[in-house]
XYZ file of C-alpha atoms in Angstrom:
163
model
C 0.000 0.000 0.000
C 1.639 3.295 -1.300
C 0.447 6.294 1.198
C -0.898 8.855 -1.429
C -2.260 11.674 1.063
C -1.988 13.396 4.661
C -5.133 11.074 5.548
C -3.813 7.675 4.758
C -0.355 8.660 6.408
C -2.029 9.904 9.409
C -4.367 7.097 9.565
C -1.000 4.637 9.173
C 1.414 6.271 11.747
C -0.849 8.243 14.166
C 0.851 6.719 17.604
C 4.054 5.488 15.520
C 7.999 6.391 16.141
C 9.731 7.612 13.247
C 12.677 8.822 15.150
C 14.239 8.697 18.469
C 17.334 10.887 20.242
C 20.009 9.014 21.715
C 22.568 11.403 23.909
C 25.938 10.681 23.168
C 26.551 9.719 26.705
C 28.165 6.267 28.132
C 25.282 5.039 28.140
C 24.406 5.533 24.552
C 24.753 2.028 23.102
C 22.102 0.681 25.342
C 19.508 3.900 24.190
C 20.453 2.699 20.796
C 19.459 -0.320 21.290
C 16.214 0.951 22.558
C 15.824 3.263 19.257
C 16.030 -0.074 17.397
C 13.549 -1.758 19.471
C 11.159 1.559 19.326
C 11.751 2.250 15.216
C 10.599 -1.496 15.142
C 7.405 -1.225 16.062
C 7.126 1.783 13.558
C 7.497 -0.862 10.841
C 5.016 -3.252 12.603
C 2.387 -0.353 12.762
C 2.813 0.094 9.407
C 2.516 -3.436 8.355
C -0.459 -3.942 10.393
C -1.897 -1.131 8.730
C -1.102 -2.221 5.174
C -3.016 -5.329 6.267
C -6.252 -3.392 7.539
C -5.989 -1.640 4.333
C -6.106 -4.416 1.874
C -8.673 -5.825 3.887
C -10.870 -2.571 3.380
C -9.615 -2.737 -0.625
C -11.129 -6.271 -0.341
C -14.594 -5.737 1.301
C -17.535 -4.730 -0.723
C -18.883 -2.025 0.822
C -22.356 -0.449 -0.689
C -24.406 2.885 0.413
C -26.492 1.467 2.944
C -23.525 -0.204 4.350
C -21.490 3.603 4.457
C -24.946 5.167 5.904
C -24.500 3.251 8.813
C -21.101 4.079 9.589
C -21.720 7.755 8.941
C -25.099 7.115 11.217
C -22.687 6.088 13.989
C -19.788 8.539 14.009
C -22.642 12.098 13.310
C -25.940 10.212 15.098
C -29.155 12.093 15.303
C -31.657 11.271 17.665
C -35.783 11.915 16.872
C -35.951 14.903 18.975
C -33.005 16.555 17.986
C -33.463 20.062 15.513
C -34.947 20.570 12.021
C -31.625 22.290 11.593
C -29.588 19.846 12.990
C -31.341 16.821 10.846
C -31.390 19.063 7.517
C -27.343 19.643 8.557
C -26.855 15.243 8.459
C -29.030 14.877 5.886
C -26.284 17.299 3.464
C -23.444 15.689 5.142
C -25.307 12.294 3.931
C -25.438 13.307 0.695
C -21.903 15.049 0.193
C -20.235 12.020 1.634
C -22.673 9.310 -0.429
C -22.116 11.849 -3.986
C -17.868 11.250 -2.942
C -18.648 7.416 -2.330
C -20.326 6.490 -5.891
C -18.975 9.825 -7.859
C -15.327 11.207 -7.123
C -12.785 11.363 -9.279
C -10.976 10.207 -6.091
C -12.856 6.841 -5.648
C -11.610 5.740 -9.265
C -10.157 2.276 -9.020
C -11.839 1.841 -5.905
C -15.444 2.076 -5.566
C -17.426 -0.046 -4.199
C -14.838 -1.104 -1.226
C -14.700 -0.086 2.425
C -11.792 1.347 1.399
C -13.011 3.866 -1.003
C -16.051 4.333 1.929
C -13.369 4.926 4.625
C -11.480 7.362 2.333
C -15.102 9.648 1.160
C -15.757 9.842 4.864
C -12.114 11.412 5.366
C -11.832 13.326 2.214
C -15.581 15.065 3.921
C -13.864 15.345 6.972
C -10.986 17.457 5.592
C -11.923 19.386 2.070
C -15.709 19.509 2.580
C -16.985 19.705 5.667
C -18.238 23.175 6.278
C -16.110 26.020 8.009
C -16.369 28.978 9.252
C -15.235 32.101 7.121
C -17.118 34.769 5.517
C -14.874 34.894 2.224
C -13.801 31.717 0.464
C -10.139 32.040 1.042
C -11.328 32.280 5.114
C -13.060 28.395 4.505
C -10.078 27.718 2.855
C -7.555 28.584 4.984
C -9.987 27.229 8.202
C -10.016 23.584 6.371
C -6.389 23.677 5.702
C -6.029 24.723 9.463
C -8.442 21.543 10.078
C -5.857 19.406 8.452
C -2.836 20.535 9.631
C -3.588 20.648 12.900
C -5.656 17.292 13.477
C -9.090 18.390 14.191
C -10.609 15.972 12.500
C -8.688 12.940 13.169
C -11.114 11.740 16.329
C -13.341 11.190 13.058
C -11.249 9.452 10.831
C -9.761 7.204 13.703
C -13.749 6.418 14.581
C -13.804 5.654 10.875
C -11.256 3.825 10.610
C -12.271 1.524 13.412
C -15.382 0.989 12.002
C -14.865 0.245 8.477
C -12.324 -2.408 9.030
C -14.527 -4.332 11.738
């Protein structure tokens, strides 16, 4: 599995090592040998991921099957808001037009994988934000990526598209 984006990387090595700092004391060779041990399991996490992943790539997935995991992570209950059921009925739609529709599902539609993916591509480029001019939305969902705001999502994604 090749990461291609900031999702699938973060998705792969959120609670991975990709370095470690030794000091250069006398008891450096033992820390090294701990930075081996630790850089390790970086490998493992991403192998383990790769797995998940193919698994997803493998698993039909169809609409109904992607409503219910986007019922679970946004649920509304009966007595909740017009405005607040009108709000997951768009999200619905936005995230079920990415699932059968996007450019960025070619090659993979119909598969958890390309389900998992429309729910995080939502999550980052299209969920609404706050900003009266364009570049303000823009520069609030780039500030959404960068600095993890959605990842809670994804991770409850994640979790639930590979059960």
């Amino acid at each position: 599995m090749r990461v291609v984006c900031a999702n699938t990387l973060r998705a792969a090595l959120r609670n991975a090592k990709s370095s470690y700092t030794v000091r250069h004391t006398s008891g450096a060779r033992g820390r090294i040998a701990q930075a081996r041990q630790a850089l390790g399991l970086t490998f493992k996490y991403a192998e383990e991921f790769e797995k998940a992943a193919q698994r997803m790539l493998d698993a039909e997935m169809t609409t109904p099957m992607l409503r219910s995991v986007v019922e679970q992570l946004w649920p509304v209950a009966n007595g909740d808001s017009t405005r607040k059921k009108n709000n997951e009925l768009t999200r619905w739609n936005t995230i079920r037009n990415l699932f059968e529709h996007a450019d960025t599902q070619a090659g993979i539609r119909g598969t958890a994988w390309a389900g998992y993916n429309a729910i995080t591509e939502y999550a980052n480029h299209v969920a609404p934000a706050r900003g009266a001019t364009f570049d303000l939305k823009s520069a609030a969902r780039a500030e959404r990526v960068i600095t993890g705001t959605a990842d809670d999502v994804m991770e409850r994604a994640f979790r639930l598209v590979t059960v």
